[in-house]
CSV table of C-alpha atoms and ligand atoms in Angstrom, one decimal:
chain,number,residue,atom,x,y,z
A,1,UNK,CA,0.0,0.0,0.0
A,2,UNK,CA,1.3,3.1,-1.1
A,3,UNK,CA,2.4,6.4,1.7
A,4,UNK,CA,-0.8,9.0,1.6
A,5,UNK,CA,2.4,11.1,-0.2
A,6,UNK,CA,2.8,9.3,-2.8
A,7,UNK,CA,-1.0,8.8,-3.3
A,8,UNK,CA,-1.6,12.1,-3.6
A,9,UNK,CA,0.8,12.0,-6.8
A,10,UNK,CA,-0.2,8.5,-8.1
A,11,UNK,CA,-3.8,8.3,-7.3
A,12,UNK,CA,-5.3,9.6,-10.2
A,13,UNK,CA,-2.8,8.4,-12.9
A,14,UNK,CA,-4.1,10.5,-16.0
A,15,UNK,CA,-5.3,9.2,-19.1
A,16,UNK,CA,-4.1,6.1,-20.3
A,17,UNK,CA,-5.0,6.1,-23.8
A,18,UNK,CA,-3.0,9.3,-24.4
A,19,UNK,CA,-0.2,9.0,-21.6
A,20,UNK,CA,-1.2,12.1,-20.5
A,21,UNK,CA,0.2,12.9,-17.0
A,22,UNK,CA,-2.5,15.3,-16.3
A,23,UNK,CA,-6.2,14.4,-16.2
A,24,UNK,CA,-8.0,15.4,-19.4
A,25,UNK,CA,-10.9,17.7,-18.5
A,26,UNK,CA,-14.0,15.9,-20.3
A,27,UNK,CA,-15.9,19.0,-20.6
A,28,UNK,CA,-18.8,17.3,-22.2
A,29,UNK,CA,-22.2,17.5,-20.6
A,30,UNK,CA,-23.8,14.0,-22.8
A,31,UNK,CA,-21.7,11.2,-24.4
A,32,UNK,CA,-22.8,9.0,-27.2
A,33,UNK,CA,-24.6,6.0,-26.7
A,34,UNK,CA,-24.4,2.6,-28.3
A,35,UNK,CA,-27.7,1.0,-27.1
A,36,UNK,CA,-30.6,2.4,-26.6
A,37,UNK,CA,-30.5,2.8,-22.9
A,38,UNK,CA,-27.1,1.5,-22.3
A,39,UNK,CA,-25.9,0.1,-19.1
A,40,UNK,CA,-22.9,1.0,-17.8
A,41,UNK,CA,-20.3,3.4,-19.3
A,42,UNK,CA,-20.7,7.7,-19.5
A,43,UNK,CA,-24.3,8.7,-20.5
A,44,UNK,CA,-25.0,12.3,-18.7
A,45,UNK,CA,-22.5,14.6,-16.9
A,46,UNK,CA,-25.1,14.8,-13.7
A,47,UNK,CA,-24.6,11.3,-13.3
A,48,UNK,CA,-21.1,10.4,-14.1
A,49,UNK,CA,-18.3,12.8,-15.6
A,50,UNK,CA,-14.7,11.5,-16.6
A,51,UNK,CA,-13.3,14.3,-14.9
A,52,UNK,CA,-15.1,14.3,-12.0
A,53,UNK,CA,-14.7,10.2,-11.5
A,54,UNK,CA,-11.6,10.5,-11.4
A,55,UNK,CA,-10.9,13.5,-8.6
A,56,UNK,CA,-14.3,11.3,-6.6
A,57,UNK,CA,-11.8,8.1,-6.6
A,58,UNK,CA,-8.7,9.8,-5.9
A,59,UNK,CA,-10.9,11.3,-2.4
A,60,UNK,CA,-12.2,8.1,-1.7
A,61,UNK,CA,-9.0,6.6,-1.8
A,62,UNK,CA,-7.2,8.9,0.4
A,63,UNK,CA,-9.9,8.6,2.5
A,64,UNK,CA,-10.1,5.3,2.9
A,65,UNK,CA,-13.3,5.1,1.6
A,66,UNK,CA,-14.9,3.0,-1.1
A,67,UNK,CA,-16.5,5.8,-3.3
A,68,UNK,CA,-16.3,9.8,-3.7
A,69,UNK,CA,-18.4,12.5,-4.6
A,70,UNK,CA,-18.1,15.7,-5.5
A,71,UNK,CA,-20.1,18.9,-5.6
A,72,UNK,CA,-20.4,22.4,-6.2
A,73,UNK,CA,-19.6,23.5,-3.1
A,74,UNK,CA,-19.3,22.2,0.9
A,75,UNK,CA,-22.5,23.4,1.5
A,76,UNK,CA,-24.2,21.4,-1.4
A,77,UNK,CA,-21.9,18.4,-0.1
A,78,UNK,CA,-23.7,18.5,3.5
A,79,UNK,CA,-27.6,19.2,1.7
A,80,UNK,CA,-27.0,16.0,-0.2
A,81,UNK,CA,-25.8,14.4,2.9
A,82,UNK,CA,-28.7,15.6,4.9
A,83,UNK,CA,-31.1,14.3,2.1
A,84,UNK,CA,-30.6,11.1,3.3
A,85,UNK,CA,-33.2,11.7,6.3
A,86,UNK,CA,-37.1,11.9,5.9
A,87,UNK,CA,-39.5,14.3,7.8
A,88,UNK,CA,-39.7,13.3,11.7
A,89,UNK,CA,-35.8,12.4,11.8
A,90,UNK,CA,-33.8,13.6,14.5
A,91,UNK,CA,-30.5,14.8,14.2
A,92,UNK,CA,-27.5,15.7,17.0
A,93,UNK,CA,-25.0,18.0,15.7
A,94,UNK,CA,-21.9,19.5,17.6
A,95,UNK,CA,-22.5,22.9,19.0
A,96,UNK,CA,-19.7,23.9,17.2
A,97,UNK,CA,-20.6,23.1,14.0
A,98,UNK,CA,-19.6,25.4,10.9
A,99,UNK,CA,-22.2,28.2,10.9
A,100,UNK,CA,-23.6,27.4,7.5
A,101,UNK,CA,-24.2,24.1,8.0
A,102,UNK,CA,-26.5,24.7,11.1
A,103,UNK,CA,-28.4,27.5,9.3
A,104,UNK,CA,-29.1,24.6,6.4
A,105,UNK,CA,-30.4,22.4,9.3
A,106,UNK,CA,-31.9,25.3,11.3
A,107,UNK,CA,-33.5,27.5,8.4
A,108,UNK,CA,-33.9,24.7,5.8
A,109,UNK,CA,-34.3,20.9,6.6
A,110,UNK,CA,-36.7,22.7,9.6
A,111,UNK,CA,-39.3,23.3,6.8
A,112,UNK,CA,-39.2,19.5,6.0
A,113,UNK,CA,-40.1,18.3,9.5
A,114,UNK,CA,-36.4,17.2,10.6
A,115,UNK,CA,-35.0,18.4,13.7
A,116,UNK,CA,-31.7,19.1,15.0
A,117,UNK,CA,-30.6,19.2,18.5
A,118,UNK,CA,-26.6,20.7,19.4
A,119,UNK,CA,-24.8,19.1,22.0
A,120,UNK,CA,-21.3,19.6,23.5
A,121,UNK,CA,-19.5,17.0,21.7
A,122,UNK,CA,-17.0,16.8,24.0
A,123,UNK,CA,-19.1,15.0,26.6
A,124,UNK,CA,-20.0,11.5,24.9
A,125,UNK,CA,-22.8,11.2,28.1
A,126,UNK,CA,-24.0,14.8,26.6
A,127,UNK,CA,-24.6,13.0,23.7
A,128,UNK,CA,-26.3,9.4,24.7
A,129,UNK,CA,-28.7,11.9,26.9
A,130,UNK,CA,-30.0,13.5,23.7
A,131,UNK,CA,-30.5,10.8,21.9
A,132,UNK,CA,-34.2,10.0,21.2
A,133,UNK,CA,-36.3,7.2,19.5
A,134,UNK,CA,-36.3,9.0,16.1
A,135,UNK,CA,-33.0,10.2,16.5
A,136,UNK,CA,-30.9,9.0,12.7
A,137,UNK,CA,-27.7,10.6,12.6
A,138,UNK,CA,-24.9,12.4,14.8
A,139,UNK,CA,-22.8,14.8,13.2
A,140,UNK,CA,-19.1,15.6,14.4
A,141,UNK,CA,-16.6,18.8,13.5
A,142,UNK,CA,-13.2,17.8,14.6
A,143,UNK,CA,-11.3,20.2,15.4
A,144,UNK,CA,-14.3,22.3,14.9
A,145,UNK,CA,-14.4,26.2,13.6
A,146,UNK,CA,-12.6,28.3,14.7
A,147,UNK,CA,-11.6,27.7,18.5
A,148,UNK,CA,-10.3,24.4,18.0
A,149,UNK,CA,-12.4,22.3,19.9
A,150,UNK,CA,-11.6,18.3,19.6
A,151,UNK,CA,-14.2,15.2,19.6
A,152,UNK,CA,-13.4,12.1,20.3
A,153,UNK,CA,-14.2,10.3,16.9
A,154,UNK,CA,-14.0,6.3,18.1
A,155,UNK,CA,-16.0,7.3,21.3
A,156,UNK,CA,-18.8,8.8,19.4
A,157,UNK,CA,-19.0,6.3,16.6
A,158,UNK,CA,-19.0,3.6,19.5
A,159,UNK,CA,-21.9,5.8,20.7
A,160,UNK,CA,-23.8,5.5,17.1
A,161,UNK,CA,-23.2,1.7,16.9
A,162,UNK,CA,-24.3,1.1,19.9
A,163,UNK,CA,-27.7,2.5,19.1
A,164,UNK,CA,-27.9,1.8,16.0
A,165,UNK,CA,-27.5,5.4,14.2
A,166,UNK,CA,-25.2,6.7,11.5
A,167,UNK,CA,-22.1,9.4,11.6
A,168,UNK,CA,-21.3,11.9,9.7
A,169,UNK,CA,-18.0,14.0,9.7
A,170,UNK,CA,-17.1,17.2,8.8
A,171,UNK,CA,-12.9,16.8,8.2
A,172,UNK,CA,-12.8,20.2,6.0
A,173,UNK,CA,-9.9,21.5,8.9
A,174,UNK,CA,-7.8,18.7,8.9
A,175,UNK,CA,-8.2,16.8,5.0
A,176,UNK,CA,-7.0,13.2,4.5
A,177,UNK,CA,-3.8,14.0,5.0
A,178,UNK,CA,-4.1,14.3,8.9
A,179,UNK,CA,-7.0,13.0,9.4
A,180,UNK,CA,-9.0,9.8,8.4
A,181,UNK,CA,-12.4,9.5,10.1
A,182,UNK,CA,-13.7,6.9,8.3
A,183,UNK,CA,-10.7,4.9,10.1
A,184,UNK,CA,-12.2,5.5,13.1
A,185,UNK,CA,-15.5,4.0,12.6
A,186,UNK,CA,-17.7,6.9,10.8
A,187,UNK,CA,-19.8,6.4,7.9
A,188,UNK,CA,-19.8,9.6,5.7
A,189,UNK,CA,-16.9,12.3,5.7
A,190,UNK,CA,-17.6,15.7,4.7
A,191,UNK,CA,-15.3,18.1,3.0
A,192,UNK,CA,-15.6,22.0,2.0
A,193,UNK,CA,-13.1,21.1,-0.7
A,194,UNK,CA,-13.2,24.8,-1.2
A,195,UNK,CA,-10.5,24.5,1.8
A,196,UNK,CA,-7.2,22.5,1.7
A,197,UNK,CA,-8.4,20.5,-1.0
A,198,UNK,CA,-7.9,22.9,-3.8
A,199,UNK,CA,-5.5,24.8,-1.4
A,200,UNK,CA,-5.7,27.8,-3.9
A,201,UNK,CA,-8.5,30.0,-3.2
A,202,UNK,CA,-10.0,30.0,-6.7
A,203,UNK,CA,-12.6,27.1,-6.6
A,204,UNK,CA,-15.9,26.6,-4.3
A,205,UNK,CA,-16.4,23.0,-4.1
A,206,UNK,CA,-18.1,19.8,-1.6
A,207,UNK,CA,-16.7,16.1,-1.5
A,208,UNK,CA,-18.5,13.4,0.6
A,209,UNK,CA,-16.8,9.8,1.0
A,210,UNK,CA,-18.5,6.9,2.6
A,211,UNK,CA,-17.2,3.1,2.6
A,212,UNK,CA,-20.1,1.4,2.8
A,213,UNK,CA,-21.9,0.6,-0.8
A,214,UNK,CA,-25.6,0.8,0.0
A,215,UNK,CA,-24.9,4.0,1.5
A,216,UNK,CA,-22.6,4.9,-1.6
A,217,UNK,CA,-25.8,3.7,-3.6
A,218,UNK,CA,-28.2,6.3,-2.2
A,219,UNK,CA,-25.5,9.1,-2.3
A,220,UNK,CA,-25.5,8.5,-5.7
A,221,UNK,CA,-29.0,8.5,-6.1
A,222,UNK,CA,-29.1,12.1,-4.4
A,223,UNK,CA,-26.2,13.7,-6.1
A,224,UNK,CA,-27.7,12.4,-9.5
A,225,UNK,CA,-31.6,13.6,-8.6
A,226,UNK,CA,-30.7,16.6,-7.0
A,227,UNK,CA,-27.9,17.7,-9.2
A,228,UNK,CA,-25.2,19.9,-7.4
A,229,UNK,CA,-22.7,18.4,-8.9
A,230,UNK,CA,-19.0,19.6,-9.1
A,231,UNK,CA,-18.1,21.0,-13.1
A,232,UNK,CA,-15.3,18.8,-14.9
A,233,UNK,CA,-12.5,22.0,-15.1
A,234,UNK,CA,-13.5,22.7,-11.2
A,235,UNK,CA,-12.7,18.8,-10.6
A,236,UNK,CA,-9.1,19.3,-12.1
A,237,UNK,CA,-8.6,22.1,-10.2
A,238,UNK,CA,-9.1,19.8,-7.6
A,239,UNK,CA,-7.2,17.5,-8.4
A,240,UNK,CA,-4.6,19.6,-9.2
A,241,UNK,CA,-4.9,21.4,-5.8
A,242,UNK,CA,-4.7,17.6,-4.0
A,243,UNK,CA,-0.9,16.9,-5.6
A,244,UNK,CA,0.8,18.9,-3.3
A,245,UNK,CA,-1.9,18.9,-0.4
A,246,UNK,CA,0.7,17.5,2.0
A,247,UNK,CA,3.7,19.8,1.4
A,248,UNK,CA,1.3,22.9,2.2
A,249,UNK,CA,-0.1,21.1,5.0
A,250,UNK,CA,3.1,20.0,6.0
A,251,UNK,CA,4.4,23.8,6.0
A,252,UNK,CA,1.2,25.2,6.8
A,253,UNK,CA,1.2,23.0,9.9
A,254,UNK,CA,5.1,24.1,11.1
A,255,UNK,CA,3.6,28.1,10.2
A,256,UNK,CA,0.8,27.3,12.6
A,257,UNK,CA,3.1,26.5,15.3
A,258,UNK,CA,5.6,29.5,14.8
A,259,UNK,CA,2.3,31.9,14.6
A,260,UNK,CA,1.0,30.2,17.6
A,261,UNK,CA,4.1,30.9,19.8
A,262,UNK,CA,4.6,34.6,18.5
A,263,UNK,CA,1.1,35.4,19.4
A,264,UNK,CA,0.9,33.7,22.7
A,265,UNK,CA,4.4,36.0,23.8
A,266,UNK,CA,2.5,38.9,22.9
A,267,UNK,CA,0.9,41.6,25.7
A,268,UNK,CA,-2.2,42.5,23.2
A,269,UNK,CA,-3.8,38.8,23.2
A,270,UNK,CA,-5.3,37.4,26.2
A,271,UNK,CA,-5.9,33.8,24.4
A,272,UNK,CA,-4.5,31.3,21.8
A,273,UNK,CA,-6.7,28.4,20.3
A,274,UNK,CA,-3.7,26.3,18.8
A,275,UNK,CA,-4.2,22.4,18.9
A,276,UNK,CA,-0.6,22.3,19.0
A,277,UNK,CA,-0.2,23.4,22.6
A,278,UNK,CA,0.0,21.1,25.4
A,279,UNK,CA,-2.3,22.6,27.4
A,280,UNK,CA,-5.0,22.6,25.0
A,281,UNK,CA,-7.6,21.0,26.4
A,282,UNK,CA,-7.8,18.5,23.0
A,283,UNK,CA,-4.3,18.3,22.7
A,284,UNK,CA,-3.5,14.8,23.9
A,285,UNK,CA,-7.0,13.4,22.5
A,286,UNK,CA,-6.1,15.5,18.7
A,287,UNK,CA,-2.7,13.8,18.2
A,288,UNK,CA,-4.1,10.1,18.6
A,289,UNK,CA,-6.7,11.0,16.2
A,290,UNK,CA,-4.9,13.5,13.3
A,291,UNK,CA,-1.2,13.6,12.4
A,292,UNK,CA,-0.6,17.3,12.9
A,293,UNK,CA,-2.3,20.6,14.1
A,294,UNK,CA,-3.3,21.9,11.0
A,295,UNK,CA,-3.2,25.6,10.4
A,296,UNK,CA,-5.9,27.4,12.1
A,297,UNK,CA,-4.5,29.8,15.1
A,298,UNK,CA,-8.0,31.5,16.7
A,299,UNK,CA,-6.6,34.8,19.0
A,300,UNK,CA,-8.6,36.9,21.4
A,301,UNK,CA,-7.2,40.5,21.9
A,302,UNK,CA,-10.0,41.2,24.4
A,303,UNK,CA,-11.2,44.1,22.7
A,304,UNK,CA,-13.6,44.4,19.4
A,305,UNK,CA,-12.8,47.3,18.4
A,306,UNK,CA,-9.3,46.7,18.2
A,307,UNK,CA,-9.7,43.1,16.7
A,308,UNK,CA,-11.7,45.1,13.8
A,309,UNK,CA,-8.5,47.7,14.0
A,310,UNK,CA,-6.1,44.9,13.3
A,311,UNK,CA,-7.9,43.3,10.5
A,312,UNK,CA,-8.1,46.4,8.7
A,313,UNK,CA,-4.4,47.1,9.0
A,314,UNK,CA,-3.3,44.0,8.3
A,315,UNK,CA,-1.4,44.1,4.2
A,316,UNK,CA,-0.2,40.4,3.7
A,317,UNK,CA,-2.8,38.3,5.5
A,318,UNK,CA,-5.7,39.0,2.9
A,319,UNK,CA,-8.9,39.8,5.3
A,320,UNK,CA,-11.7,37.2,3.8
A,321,UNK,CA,-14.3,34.8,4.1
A,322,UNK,CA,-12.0,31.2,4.1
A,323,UNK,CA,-9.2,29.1,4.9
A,324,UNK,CA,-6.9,26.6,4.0
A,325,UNK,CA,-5.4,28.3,0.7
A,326,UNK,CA,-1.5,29.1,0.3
A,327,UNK,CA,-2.0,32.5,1.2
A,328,UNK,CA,-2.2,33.8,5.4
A,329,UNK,CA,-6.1,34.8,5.8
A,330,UNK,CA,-7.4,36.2,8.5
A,331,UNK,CA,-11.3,36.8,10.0
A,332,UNK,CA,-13.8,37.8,12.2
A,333,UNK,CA,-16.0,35.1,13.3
A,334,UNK,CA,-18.4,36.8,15.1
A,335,UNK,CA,-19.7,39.0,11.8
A,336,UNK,CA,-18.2,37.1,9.3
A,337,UNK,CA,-17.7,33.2,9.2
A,338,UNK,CA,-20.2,32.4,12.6
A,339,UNK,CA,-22.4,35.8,11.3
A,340,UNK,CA,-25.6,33.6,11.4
A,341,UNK,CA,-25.1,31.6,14.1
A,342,UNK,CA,-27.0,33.0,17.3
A,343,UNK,CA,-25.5,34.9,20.2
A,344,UNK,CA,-25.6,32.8,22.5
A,345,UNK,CA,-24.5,29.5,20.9
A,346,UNK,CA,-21.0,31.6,19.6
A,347,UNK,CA,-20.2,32.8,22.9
A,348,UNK,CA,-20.8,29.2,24.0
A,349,UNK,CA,-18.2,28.3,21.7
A,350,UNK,CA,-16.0,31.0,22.5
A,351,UNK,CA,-16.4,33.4,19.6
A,352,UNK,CA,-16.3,36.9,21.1
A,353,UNK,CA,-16.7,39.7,19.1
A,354,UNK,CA,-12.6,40.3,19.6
A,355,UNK,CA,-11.7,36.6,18.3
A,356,UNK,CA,-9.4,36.5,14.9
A,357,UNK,CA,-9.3,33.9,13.4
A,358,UNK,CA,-6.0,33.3,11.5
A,359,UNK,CA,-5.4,30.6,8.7
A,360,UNK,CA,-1.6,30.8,8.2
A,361,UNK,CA,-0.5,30.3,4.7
A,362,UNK,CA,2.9,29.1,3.0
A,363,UNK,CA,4.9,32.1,3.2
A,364,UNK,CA,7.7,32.9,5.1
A,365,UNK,CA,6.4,33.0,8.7
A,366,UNK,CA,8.4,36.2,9.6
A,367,UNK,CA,6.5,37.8,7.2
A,368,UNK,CA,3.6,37.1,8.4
A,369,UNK,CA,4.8,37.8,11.8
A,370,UNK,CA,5.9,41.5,10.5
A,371,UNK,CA,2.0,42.0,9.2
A,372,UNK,CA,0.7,41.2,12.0
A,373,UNK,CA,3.0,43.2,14.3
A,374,UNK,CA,2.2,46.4,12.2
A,375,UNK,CA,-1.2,45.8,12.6
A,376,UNK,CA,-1.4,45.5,16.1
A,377,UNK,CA,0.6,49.1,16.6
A,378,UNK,CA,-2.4,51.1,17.7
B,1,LIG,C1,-16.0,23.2,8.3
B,1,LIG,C2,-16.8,23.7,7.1
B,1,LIG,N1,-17.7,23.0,6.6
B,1,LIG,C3,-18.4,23.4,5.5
B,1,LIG,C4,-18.2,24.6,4.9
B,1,LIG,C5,-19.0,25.0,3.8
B,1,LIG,O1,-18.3,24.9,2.6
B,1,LIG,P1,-18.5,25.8,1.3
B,1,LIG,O2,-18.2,27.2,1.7
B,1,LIG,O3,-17.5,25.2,0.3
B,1,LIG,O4,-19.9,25.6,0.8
B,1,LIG,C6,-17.2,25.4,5.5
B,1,LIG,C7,-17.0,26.7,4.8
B,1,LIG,O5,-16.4,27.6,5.4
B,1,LIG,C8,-16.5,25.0,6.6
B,1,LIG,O6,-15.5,25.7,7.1
């Protein structure tokens, strides 16, 4: 079995009619038929695309999955996901989750008759107490967005087995490349490929992976009936993105850490999330679960007004809505990323209105350091 390295190189081996080293990009939305209703082969882009194929195997692979799928964004990822329930299913979600995927639970599947209850994931008992007779599904964020907090996959897929429900997780902050879920027992991983995935900042896209082959079935099903499907030049951008997904997580990892200590020495912030900390309360539970920290550094400076004052001065770090590309980027949760999710539920989680949340990029960290220092002069 091939290193997740070299996987990421020779998963998705190009054409082999041509030779080509690259993935052709079948940008063909029908394909000729040679039967009238022919089994098997290409027939419809919605259903199957060359393209696409090939970046949905070279995901499932890295995940450890058995089958991919990909769509036009994260968000259409988790809707398909979430299809999979019928109206009086019950649903237990992190607290933490990504702010758009509980406004899609809270705003949308609501008007279908599913519920959704949020529990602190770190508490497994919080968890089994919610449970109720209709309940389907439990859906985990590990580490979650953007204070860092870590669940314990195995215990909560135990959990699910026990009583008979399925897992979903979101792994958007960590990728395959730290982090497998799917080897720890959960049934369907969720990525905002948008993220790591493409790594560059210039495509919005969703993957879901899942191992099992009925459940692969119905994904299909979904993804074909409900049509948010990822385009065939977005899926090589993908899979152009995933080649070198672990030397920027690699780097973007080792940033993290020198980010993380410059931050922590400072007098302006009173608090750094960092999983790569060991008094981080998920520290010891991350590392036996993900092989490195990821990138995301979440700092308090106490003050909102100043946070707001640092994120407009700030030159290099680009001030925006997203992670996980090459380039430092840095946030507000509060109004921006978490904007929808109510009051009390962010400060719950921790997001203040003078939390930053910082996704360190490849550059040379003491330039990043020098950005961030000038913005901070008041
Ligand atoms: C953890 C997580 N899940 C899902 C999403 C949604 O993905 P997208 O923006 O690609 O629709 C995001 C986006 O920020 C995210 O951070």
């Amino acid at each position: 079995m091939m290193r997740l390295e070299t996987l990421l190189i020779h998963g998705a081996e190009g054409d082999s009619e041509t030779g080509s080293v690259s993935t052709p990009i079948y940008q063909a939305s029908t394909f000729r038929q040679h039967t009238v209703g022919q089994e098997g082969g290409y027939q419809y882009s919605r259903g199957n695309n060359p393209t696409r194929h090939a970046l949905e195997e070279q995901m499932a692979v890295l995940e450890g999955g058995s089958r991919g799928f990909a769509f036009g964004s994260g968000m259409a990822a988790l809707t398909a996901v979430f299809n999979l329930f019928s109206a009086g299913d019950h649903i237990i979600a992190s607290q933490n989750l990504y702010g758009g995927t509980s406004r899609v639970l809270d705003k949308i599947f609501s008007r279908f008759g599913i519920a959704v209850s949020y529990v602190d994931f770190s508490k497994v008992a919080a968890i089994e107490a919610a449970i109720q007779p209709n309940t389907k599904v439990l859906v985990i964020e590990t580490p979650s967005n953007p204070t860092l907090m870590v669940t314990d996959i195995k215990a909560v897929t135990d959990l699910a087995k026990k009583r008979g429900l399925l897992t979903v997780a979101d792994n958007t902050f960590m990728s395959p490349y730290l982090q497998r879920p799917l080897d720890f027992g959960v049934d369907i991983v969720v990525h905002s490929a948008t993220k790591f995935i493409g790594g560059h900042s210039d495509v919005l896209s969703g993957v879901v992976v899942v191992k099992d082959s009925e459940l692969a079935k119905e994904i299909h099903f979904i993804q074909n009936s409900t049509g948010g499907v990822l385009g065939p030049f977005d899926s090589w951008l993908l899979l152009r993105g995933l080649k070198t997904l672990g030397i920027r997580m690699d780097r973007q990892s080792q940033n993290a850490r020198e980010l993380a200590e410059w931050l922590r020495a400072r007098p302006e912030v009173n608090k750094v999330y960092y999983l790569g900390f060991a008094d981080h309360p998920g520290y010891e539970l991350h590392r036996s679960q993900a092989s490195n920290t990821g990138n995301v550094v979440s700092f308090d400076v106490g003050d909102g007004e100043f946070a707001r004052h640092i994120l407009e001065k700030v030159k290099l770090c680009v001030l925006g809505d997203s992670l996980g590309g090459v380039e430092s980027l840095v946030n507000l949760p509060d109004v921006m990323s978490h904007g929808s999710v109510p009051k009390e539920r962010k400060l719950e989680m921790g997001v203040t209105t003078s939390l930053i949340r910082l996704s360190v990029g490849i550059e040379h960290p003491a330039d990043i350091i020098a950005d961030l220092e000038q913005a901070m002069e008041k």
